CSV table of C-alpha atoms in Angstrom, one decimal:
chain,number,residue,atom,x,y,z
A,11,MET,CA,88.5,97.1,113.6
A,12,GLU,CA,90.8,100.0,112.3
A,13,TYR,CA,88.3,103.0,114.0
A,14,PHE,CA,88.2,106.5,112.1
A,15,PRO,CA,85.8,108.4,111.8
A,16,PRO,CA,83.8,109.4,108.5
A,17,ALA,CA,85.0,113.1,108.1
A,18,LEU,CA,88.5,111.5,109.3
A,19,GLU,CA,88.8,108.8,106.5
A,20,ARG,CA,87.0,111.0,103.8
A,21,LEU,CA,90.0,112.8,104.4
A,22,VAL,CA,92.6,109.9,104.3
A,23,GLU,CA,90.1,108.4,101.2
A,24,GLN,CA,91.6,112.1,99.6
A,25,PHE,CA,95.1,111.6,100.6
A,26,ALA,CA,95.7,108.3,99.4
A,27,ARG,CA,94.1,108.7,95.8
A,28,LEU,CA,97.3,111.3,95.6
A,29,PRO,CA,100.3,109.4,93.2
A,30,GLY,CA,102.7,107.8,95.1
A,31,ILE,CA,100.8,108.1,98.5
A,32,GLY,CA,99.9,104.3,100.2
A,33,ARG,CA,97.0,104.2,102.7
A,34,LYS,CA,99.7,104.2,105.3
A,35,SER,CA,101.0,107.7,104.4
A,36,ALA,CA,97.5,108.9,103.6
A,37,GLN,CA,96.5,108.6,107.4
A,38,ARG,CA,99.5,110.0,109.0
A,39,LEU,CA,98.8,112.9,106.7
A,40,ALA,CA,95.4,113.3,107.4
A,41,LEU,CA,96.3,112.6,111.3
A,42,PHE,CA,99.3,116.0,110.4
A,43,VAL,CA,96.5,117.8,108.8
A,44,LEU,CA,93.9,117.3,111.6
A,45,SER,CA,96.9,118.5,114.0
A,46,LEU,CA,97.7,121.7,112.5
A,47,PRO,CA,96.2,125.1,113.8
A,48,ASP,CA,92.6,125.4,112.7
A,49,GLU,CA,93.9,128.5,110.5
A,50,ASP,CA,96.8,126.5,109.2
A,51,ALA,CA,94.6,123.7,108.2
A,52,ALA,CA,92.5,126.4,106.4
A,53,GLY,CA,95.0,127.7,104.7
A,54,PHE,CA,95.9,124.4,103.1
A,55,ALA,CA,92.1,124.0,101.5
A,56,ASP,CA,92.0,127.2,100.6
A,57,ALA,CA,95.6,126.7,98.8
A,58,ILE,CA,93.9,124.1,96.7
A,59,ARG,CA,91.1,125.8,95.9
A,60,GLN,CA,92.6,129.4,94.9
A,61,ALA,CA,95.6,127.5,92.5
A,62,LYS,CA,92.8,125.3,90.9
A,63,SER,CA,90.9,129.0,90.2
A,64,ALA,CA,94.2,131.1,89.4
A,65,ILE,CA,95.6,127.8,87.3
A,66,HIS,CA,94.7,128.3,83.6
A,67,CYS,CA,97.2,126.8,80.6
A,68,CYS,CA,98.9,128.6,78.2
A,69,PRO,CA,97.3,130.0,75.2
A,70,VAL,CA,100.4,129.2,73.5
A,71,CYS,CA,102.5,126.4,75.3
A,72,GLN,CA,99.3,125.2,77.2
A,73,ASN,CA,101.8,124.7,80.3
A,74,PHE,CA,100.4,126.1,83.8
A,75,ALA,CA,100.2,129.8,84.2
A,76,GLU,CA,98.7,132.5,86.5
A,77,GLY,CA,95.9,134.4,85.1
A,78,ASP,CA,94.7,134.7,81.2
A,79,GLY,CA,97.4,135.8,78.9
A,80,PRO,CA,100.8,134.0,77.8
A,81,CYS,CA,102.6,132.5,80.5
A,82,PRO,CA,106.2,134.0,81.6
A,83,ILE,CA,108.0,132.1,79.0
A,84,CYS,CA,106.1,132.5,76.3
A,85,ALA,CA,105.7,136.2,76.7
A,86,SER,CA,109.4,136.7,77.3
A,87,ALA,CA,110.8,138.6,74.6
A,88,LYS,CA,114.4,137.0,76.1
A,89,ARG,CA,113.4,133.2,74.9
A,90,ASP,CA,114.1,132.2,71.5
A,91,GLN,CA,110.2,131.8,69.9
A,92,SER,CA,111.5,130.0,67.1
A,93,THR,CA,112.3,127.1,68.8
A,94,ILE,CA,109.3,124.7,70.4
A,95,CYS,CA,110.4,121.8,73.1
A,96,VAL,CA,107.6,120.0,72.8
A,97,VAL,CA,107.2,117.6,76.2
A,98,ALA,CA,104.7,115.3,77.8
A,99,ASP,CA,103.9,117.0,81.5
A,100,PRO,CA,104.6,121.2,83.0
A,101,LYS,CA,106.7,118.2,85.5
A,102,ASP,CA,109.3,118.0,82.3
A,103,VAL,CA,109.1,122.0,81.9
A,104,ILE,CA,110.7,122.4,85.6
A,105,ALA,CA,113.0,120.2,84.7
A,106,MET,CA,114.3,121.3,81.5
A,107,GLU,CA,114.5,124.6,82.9
A,108,ARG,CA,116.5,123.0,86.0
A,109,SER,CA,119.5,122.8,83.1
A,110,ARG,CA,119.7,126.4,82.8
A,111,GLU,CA,120.6,125.4,79.3
A,112,TYR,CA,117.4,125.8,76.8
A,113,SER,CA,116.3,129.5,75.5
A,114,GLY,CA,113.8,128.6,74.1
A,115,ALA,CA,109.6,128.3,74.1
A,116,TYR,CA,107.9,124.9,75.6
A,117,HIS,CA,104.2,122.7,74.5
A,118,VAL,CA,103.1,120.6,77.3
A,119,LEU,CA,101.3,117.5,76.0
A,120,HIS,CA,99.4,117.0,79.1
A,121,GLY,CA,100.2,113.7,78.1
A,122,VAL,CA,101.7,110.7,75.8
A,123,ILE,CA,99.6,108.7,73.1
A,124,SER,CA,98.6,105.5,75.3
A,125,PRO,CA,96.0,102.8,74.1
A,126,MET,CA,96.2,100.7,77.1
A,127,ASN,CA,95.0,103.9,79.1
A,128,HIS,CA,92.3,105.2,76.0
A,129,VAL,CA,94.6,108.3,75.4
A,130,GLY,CA,94.8,109.3,71.7
A,131,PRO,CA,95.8,112.0,70.2
A,132,ASP,CA,92.7,114.4,70.5
A,133,ASP,CA,93.0,113.7,74.3
A,134,LEU,CA,96.4,115.6,74.0
A,135,ARG,CA,97.6,119.4,72.9
A,136,VAL,CA,98.0,118.3,69.7
A,137,LYS,CA,96.3,120.3,67.2
A,138,GLU,CA,97.2,123.0,69.2
A,139,LEU,CA,101.1,122.7,68.0
A,140,LEU,CA,100.6,122.1,64.7
A,141,ALA,CA,98.6,125.4,65.7
A,142,ARG,CA,101.7,127.2,66.4
A,143,VAL,CA,104.1,125.1,63.5
A,144,GLY,CA,101.4,126.5,60.4
A,145,ALA,CA,101.6,129.6,61.8
A,146,GLY,CA,105.0,129.7,60.5
A,147,ASP,CA,108.2,131.5,62.2
A,148,VAL,CA,108.7,127.9,63.9
A,149,ARG,CA,112.4,126.7,63.2
A,150,GLU,CA,112.8,123.5,65.2
A,151,VAL,CA,110.8,121.5,67.1
A,152,ILE,CA,112.6,119.1,70.2
A,153,MET,CA,110.8,115.4,71.0
A,154,ALA,CA,111.7,115.8,74.5
A,155,THR,CA,109.3,113.7,76.0
A,156,ASN,CA,110.2,110.6,78.0
A,157,PRO,CA,112.7,107.4,75.9
A,158,ASP,CA,110.4,104.8,77.0
A,159,THR,CA,107.4,103.9,74.8
A,160,GLU,CA,104.8,105.6,75.1
A,161,GLY,CA,107.2,108.6,74.8
A,162,GLU,CA,109.2,107.5,71.7
A,163,ALA,CA,105.7,106.5,69.9
A,164,THR,CA,104.5,110.1,70.9
A,165,ALA,CA,107.4,111.8,69.6
A,166,MET,CA,107.4,109.6,66.5
A,167,TYR,CA,104.1,110.1,65.8
A,168,LEU,CA,104.0,114.2,66.4
A,169,SER,CA,107.0,114.1,63.8
A,170,ARG,CA,104.4,112.3,60.6
A,171,LEU,CA,101.9,114.9,61.7
A,172,LEU,CA,105.0,117.8,61.5
A,173,LYS,CA,106.2,117.0,57.6
A,174,PRO,CA,104.2,118.7,55.9
A,175,PHE,CA,105.4,121.9,57.8
A,176,GLN,CA,109.1,121.5,56.6
A,177,VAL,CA,110.1,122.6,60.2
A,178,LYS,CA,113.4,121.3,62.0
A,179,VAL,CA,112.5,118.1,64.3
A,180,THR,CA,114.9,116.3,66.4
A,181,ARG,CA,114.7,114.2,69.5
A,182,LEU,CA,117.4,115.2,72.3
A,183,ALA,CA,119.9,112.5,72.9
A,184,TYR,CA,120.1,108.8,73.9
A,185,GLY,CA,123.3,107.9,76.0
A,186,ILE,CA,124.5,106.8,79.4
A,187,PRO,CA,124.0,109.7,82.3
A,188,VAL,CA,126.2,112.2,83.8
A,189,GLY,CA,128.0,110.6,86.4
A,190,SER,CA,126.7,107.1,86.0
A,191,HIS,CA,128.9,103.9,86.0
A,192,LEU,CA,128.9,102.2,82.5
A,193,GLU,CA,128.8,98.7,84.1
A,194,TYR,CA,125.1,100.1,85.3
A,195,ALA,CA,124.0,100.9,82.1
A,196,ASP,CA,121.5,98.8,80.1
A,197,ASP,CA,121.9,97.3,77.0
A,198,ALA,CA,119.9,99.5,75.6
A,199,THR,CA,121.2,103.1,76.3
A,200,LEU,CA,124.6,101.5,75.9
A,201,MET,CA,122.9,100.3,72.0
A,202,ARG,CA,121.9,104.4,71.7
A,203,ALA,CA,124.9,106.0,73.2
A,204,LEU,CA,127.3,104.1,70.5
A,205,GLU,CA,125.4,104.6,67.5
A,206,GLY,CA,125.0,108.2,68.8
A,207,ARG,CA,129.3,108.6,69.5
A,208,ARG,CA,130.5,111.5,68.1
A,209,GLU,CA,134.5,113.0,67.5
A,210,MET,CA,136.2,114.3,70.5
B,4,MET,CA,115.3,129.8,87.2
B,5,GLU,CA,112.7,127.7,88.2
B,6,TYR,CA,109.6,129.1,86.6
B,7,PHE,CA,106.1,128.5,89.4
B,8,PRO,CA,102.9,130.8,89.3
B,9,PRO,CA,102.8,132.1,92.4
B,10,ALA,CA,99.3,130.4,93.3
B,11,LEU,CA,101.2,126.8,92.8
B,12,GLU,CA,104.0,127.9,94.4
B,13,ARG,CA,101.9,128.3,97.1
B,14,LEU,CA,100.3,125.0,97.5
B,15,VAL,CA,103.6,123.4,96.7
B,16,GLU,CA,104.7,124.9,99.7
B,17,GLN,CA,101.9,123.2,101.9
B,18,PHE,CA,102.6,120.3,100.3
B,19,ALA,CA,106.1,120.7,101.6
B,20,ARG,CA,104.7,121.4,105.5
B,21,LEU,CA,103.5,117.8,105.4
B,22,PRO,CA,105.8,115.2,107.3
B,23,GLY,CA,108.0,112.9,104.5
B,24,ILE,CA,106.9,115.4,101.9
B,25,GLY,CA,109.8,116.8,100.2
B,26,ARG,CA,110.0,120.3,98.0
B,27,LYS,CA,109.6,117.2,94.6
B,28,SER,CA,107.1,115.5,95.6
B,29,ALA,CA,105.4,118.6,96.9
B,30,GLN,CA,105.6,120.1,93.3
B,31,ARG,CA,104.4,116.7,91.9
B,32,LEU,CA,101.1,115.9,94.4
B,33,ALA,CA,100.6,119.8,93.4
B,34,LEU,CA,100.7,119.3,90.2
B,35,PHE,CA,98.3,116.2,90.4
B,36,VAL,CA,96.0,118.4,92.3
B,37,LEU,CA,96.1,120.7,89.1
B,38,SER,CA,95.0,118.4,87.3
B,39,LEU,CA,92.1,117.2,88.9
B,40,PRO,CA,88.7,118.1,87.6
B,41,ASP,CA,87.0,120.6,89.2
B,42,GLU,CA,85.1,119.1,91.6
B,43,ASP,CA,87.5,116.0,92.7
B,44,ALA,CA,90.0,119.1,93.5
B,45,ALA,CA,87.2,120.9,94.9
B,46,GLY,CA,86.6,117.8,96.9
B,47,PHE,CA,90.1,117.4,98.4
B,48,ALA,CA,89.6,120.8,99.8
B,49,ASP,CA,86.6,121.0,101.1
B,50,ALA,CA,87.8,116.9,103.1
B,51,ILE,CA,90.5,119.2,104.8
B,52,ARG,CA,87.7,121.6,106.2
B,53,GLN,CA,85.0,119.0,107.3
B,54,ALA,CA,87.5,116.8,108.9
B,55,LYS,CA,89.1,119.8,110.6
B,56,SER,CA,85.2,120.9,111.2
B,57,ALA,CA,83.9,117.7,112.1
B,58,ILE,CA,86.6,115.9,114.3
B,59,HIS,CA,87.3,117.2,117.9
B,60,CYS,CA,89.0,115.0,120.5
B,61,CYS,CA,87.1,112.4,122.6
B,62,PRO,CA,86.5,114.5,126.1
B,63,VAL,CA,87.0,111.0,127.9
B,64,CYS,CA,90.1,109.6,126.0
B,65,GLN,CA,91.2,112.4,124.1
B,66,ASN,CA,91.5,110.4,121.0
B,67,PHE,CA,90.5,112.4,117.7
B,68,ALA,CA,86.1,111.1,117.5
B,69,GLU,CA,83.7,113.0,115.3
B,70,GLY,CA,80.9,114.8,117.3
B,71,ASP,CA,80.8,115.8,120.7
B,72,GLY,CA,80.3,112.7,122.9
B,73,PRO,CA,82.6,110.4,123.8
B,74,CYS,CA,84.0,108.5,120.8
B,75,PRO,CA,82.6,104.8,120.3
B,76,ILE,CA,85.4,102.7,122.1
B,77,CYS,CA,85.0,104.9,125.3
B,78,ALA,CA,80.8,104.8,124.2
B,79,SER,CA,81.7,100.8,123.6
B,80,ALA,CA,80.0,98.1,127.0
B,81,LYS,CA,82.3,96.1,125.0
B,82,ARG,CA,85.7,97.4,125.7
B,83,ASP,CA,87.1,97.3,129.5
B,84,GLN,CA,86.8,100.5,131.1
B,85,SER,CA,89.2,99.4,133.9
B,86,THR,CA,91.7,98.8,131.3
B,87,ILE,CA,93.6,102.5,129.9
B,88,CYS,CA,96.6,102.1,127.2
B,89,VAL,CA,98.5,104.8,127.1
B,90,VAL,CA,99.6,106.2,123.9
B,91,ALA,CA,101.2,109.1,122.9
B,92,ASP,CA,99.5,109.9,119.3
B,93,PRO,CA,96.3,109.1,117.3
B,94,LYS,CA,98.4,106.5,114.8
B,95,ASP,CA,99.7,104.5,118.1
B,96,VAL,CA,95.4,103.1,118.8
B,97,ILE,CA,95.4,102.5,114.9
B,98,ALA,CA,98.3,100.3,115.7
B,99,MET,CA,96.8,98.6,119.4
B,100,GLU,CA,93.5,98.4,117.2
B,101,ARG,CA,95.0,96.5,114.6
B,102,SER,CA,96.6,93.7,116.8
B,103,ARG,CA,92.8,92.6,117.6
B,104,GLU,CA,94.2,91.8,121.1
B,105,TYR,CA,93.7,94.8,123.3
B,106,SER,CA,89.9,94.7,124.4
B,107,GLY,CA,90.5,98.0,127.5
B,108,ALA,CA,90.3,101.7,126.9
B,109,TYR,CA,93.1,104.3,125.8
B,110,HIS,CA,94.1,107.7,126.7
B,111,VAL,CA,96.0,110.0,124.1
B,112,LEU,CA,98.8,111.9,124.8
B,113,HIS,CA,99.1,113.3,121.8
B,114,GLY,CA,102.7,114.0,122.3
B,115,VAL,CA,105.7,113.3,124.8
B,116,ILE,CA,107.3,114.6,127.0
B,117,SER,CA,110.6,116.7,125.2
B,118,PRO,CA,112.8,119.6,126.5
B,119,MET,CA,114.4,119.6,123.6
B,120,ASN,CA,111.9,120.8,121.7
B,121,HIS,CA,109.6,122.4,124.5
B,122,VAL,CA,107.1,120.2,125.5
B,123,GLY,CA,106.7,119.7,128.8
B,124,PRO,CA,103.5,117.6,130.4
B,125,ASP,CA,101.6,121.0,130.5
B,126,ASP,CA,101.3,120.2,127.2
B,127,LEU,CA,99.7,116.9,126.9
B,128,ARG,CA,96.9,115.0,127.8
B,129,VAL,CA,98.0,114.3,131.6
B,130,LYS,CA,95.4,116.2,133.5
B,131,GLU,CA,92.3,114.5,131.5
B,132,LEU,CA,93.9,110.7,132.8
B,133,LEU,CA,95.0,111.9,136.6
B,134,ALA,CA,91.2,112.3,136.4
B,135,ARG,CA,90.2,109.8,135.2
B,136,VAL,CA,92.5,107.3,137.4
B,137,GLY,CA,91.0,109.3,139.9
B,138,ALA,CA,87.4,109.1,139.7
B,139,GLY,CA,88.0,105.0,140.4
B,140,ASP,CA,87.0,102.3,138.4
B,141,VAL,CA,90.4,102.2,136.6
B,142,ARG,CA,92.3,98.7,137.7
B,143,GLU,CA,95.1,98.7,135.3
B,144,VAL,CA,97.7,101.6,133.1
B,145,ILE,CA,98.8,100.7,130.3
B,146,MET,CA,102.3,102.7,128.9
B,147,ALA,CA,102.8,102.5,125.8
B,148,THR,CA,104.5,104.6,124.2
B,149,ASN,CA,107.8,104.7,122.3
B,150,PRO,CA,109.9,102.8,123.3
B,151,ASP,CA,112.4,105.7,122.8
B,152,THR,CA,114.6,108.1,125.4
B,153,GLU,CA,111.3,110.4,125.3
B,154,GLY,CA,108.8,107.8,124.9
B,155,GLU,CA,110.8,106.4,128.2
B,156,ALA,CA,110.8,109.4,130.2
B,157,THR,CA,107.7,109.7,129.6
B,158,ALA,CA,105.8,107.0,131.0
B,159,MET,CA,108.8,106.3,134.1
B,160,TYR,CA,107.3,110.6,134.8
B,161,LEU,CA,103.2,108.9,134.7
B,162,SER,CA,103.9,106.3,136.4
B,163,ARG,CA,105.3,108.7,139.1
B,164,LEU,CA,102.1,110.5,139.0
B,165,LEU,CA,99.7,107.5,139.2
B,166,LYS,CA,101.5,106.1,142.2
B,167,PRO,CA,99.3,107.6,145.0
B,168,PHE,CA,96.3,106.4,142.9
B,169,GLN,CA,97.2,103.1,143.9
B,170,VAL,CA,96.6,101.9,140.3
B,171,LYS,CA,98.4,99.0,138.5
B,172,VAL,CA,100.9,100.6,136.1
B,173,THR,CA,102.6,98.4,133.9
B,174,ARG,CA,104.5,98.8,130.5
B,175,LEU,CA,104.4,96.8,126.7
B,176,ALA,CA,107.5,94.4,126.8
B,177,TYR,CA,110.7,94.9,125.0
B,178,GLY,CA,112.0,92.2,123.0
B,179,ILE,CA,112.4,90.3,119.8
B,180,PRO,CA,110.5,91.8,117.1
B,181,VAL,CA,108.2,88.7,116.1
B,182,GLY,CA,109.7,87.3,112.3
B,183,SER,CA,112.9,89.0,112.8
B,184,HIS,CA,116.1,87.8,113.2
B,185,LEU,CA,118.7,87.9,116.4
B,186,GLU,CA,121.4,89.1,114.1
B,187,TYR,CA,120.4,91.9,112.9
B,188,ALA,CA,118.5,92.9,116.8
B,189,ASP,CA,120.4,95.5,118.0
B,190,ASP,CA,122.2,95.3,121.9
B,191,ALA,CA,119.4,97.1,123.9
B,192,THR,CA,117.0,95.0,122.7
B,193,LEU,CA,118.6,91.7,123.5
B,194,MET,CA,119.0,93.0,126.5
B,195,ARG,CA,115.9,93.8,127.2
B,196,ALA,CA,115.2,90.1,125.5
B,197,LEU,CA,117.0,88.3,128.1
B,198,GLU,CA,116.3,90.3,130.9
B,199,GLY,CA,112.7,90.0,130.2
B,200,ARG,CA,112.7,86.0,129.0
B,201,ARG,CA,109.7,84.0,130.7
B,202,GLU,CA,109.7,80.3,131.3
B,203,MET,CA,108.9,78.0,128.6
């Protein structure tokens, strides 16, 4: 019999719902939170509530942003607003920004089309993307969904939807990751790397 | 530039304080919480507050328990209250209970003596242990702190403090873990296993 007081059990269950946190990690986290001083534990609870109430989706790119107006990236005059990089999740925006290479705008779909999980185009921010492209001023849409089956299908689906707008639609390059070894690359990646070879 | 709205950044920081959660995992968890429906995120925040307010230390064994009275283990007539197993943390009680082998009571120290981390005997629930043993009716105290330097030192220190009470003080056996291989056992464990060998 594992003895857990009900209030502790409920906290363990909350932690266990988080992605990548199993039952045992959840127990460890819940016990850690219990061992915190009262004000620190209250600070944690407040941070959840405040983030949830303060953070909304940017009306332009649909990324998480504070307040009602457009997010800093959409509002920035330094960013090229005529190029839209379409990603599945807010964390993909973080990854793209980390490269310091991209200076355009984003569009966050909040998921990918996945019939297995009952996610269709209507569950994603597709309408908003079409409205942005339809409003003109967009020259290029870069599909940056993950290179897996669902990400591919979503990119394909969107590129067809965007055809009538006569906008340039591109896809991130596939290839060998920088710093990795040829011998560890899988067949599909090698094939794509060969297909996408460029003159030196 | 990693763009994070302040309220989201604060939530990421809260998650990053948890043990075993790095900055990147914290981002993932914070974004997951943001993607939850409002009532689910509120439920998470409430679970933290409620656990913190409902859970107190059992006045007898110092383990986490709900309400003011003794915990279910200390209150149980089925448990041998004359045997006390001394552990460092509430999660060690969970581990002991999982073995289904122990039917005595516990005493949770809430830490181990660690001069490096400025934790002395006064920071632990040592007084409470002495009071329990001093009240009589205790026949055996089992030291079940971890078999590392600090756990050893704490067990040694407590066993000396308990000498005047003329109570039997024992230590969990060291040896090869069940199901493991001799070749992977470290020298110290093998030495202890040899020392502790028993007739078959």
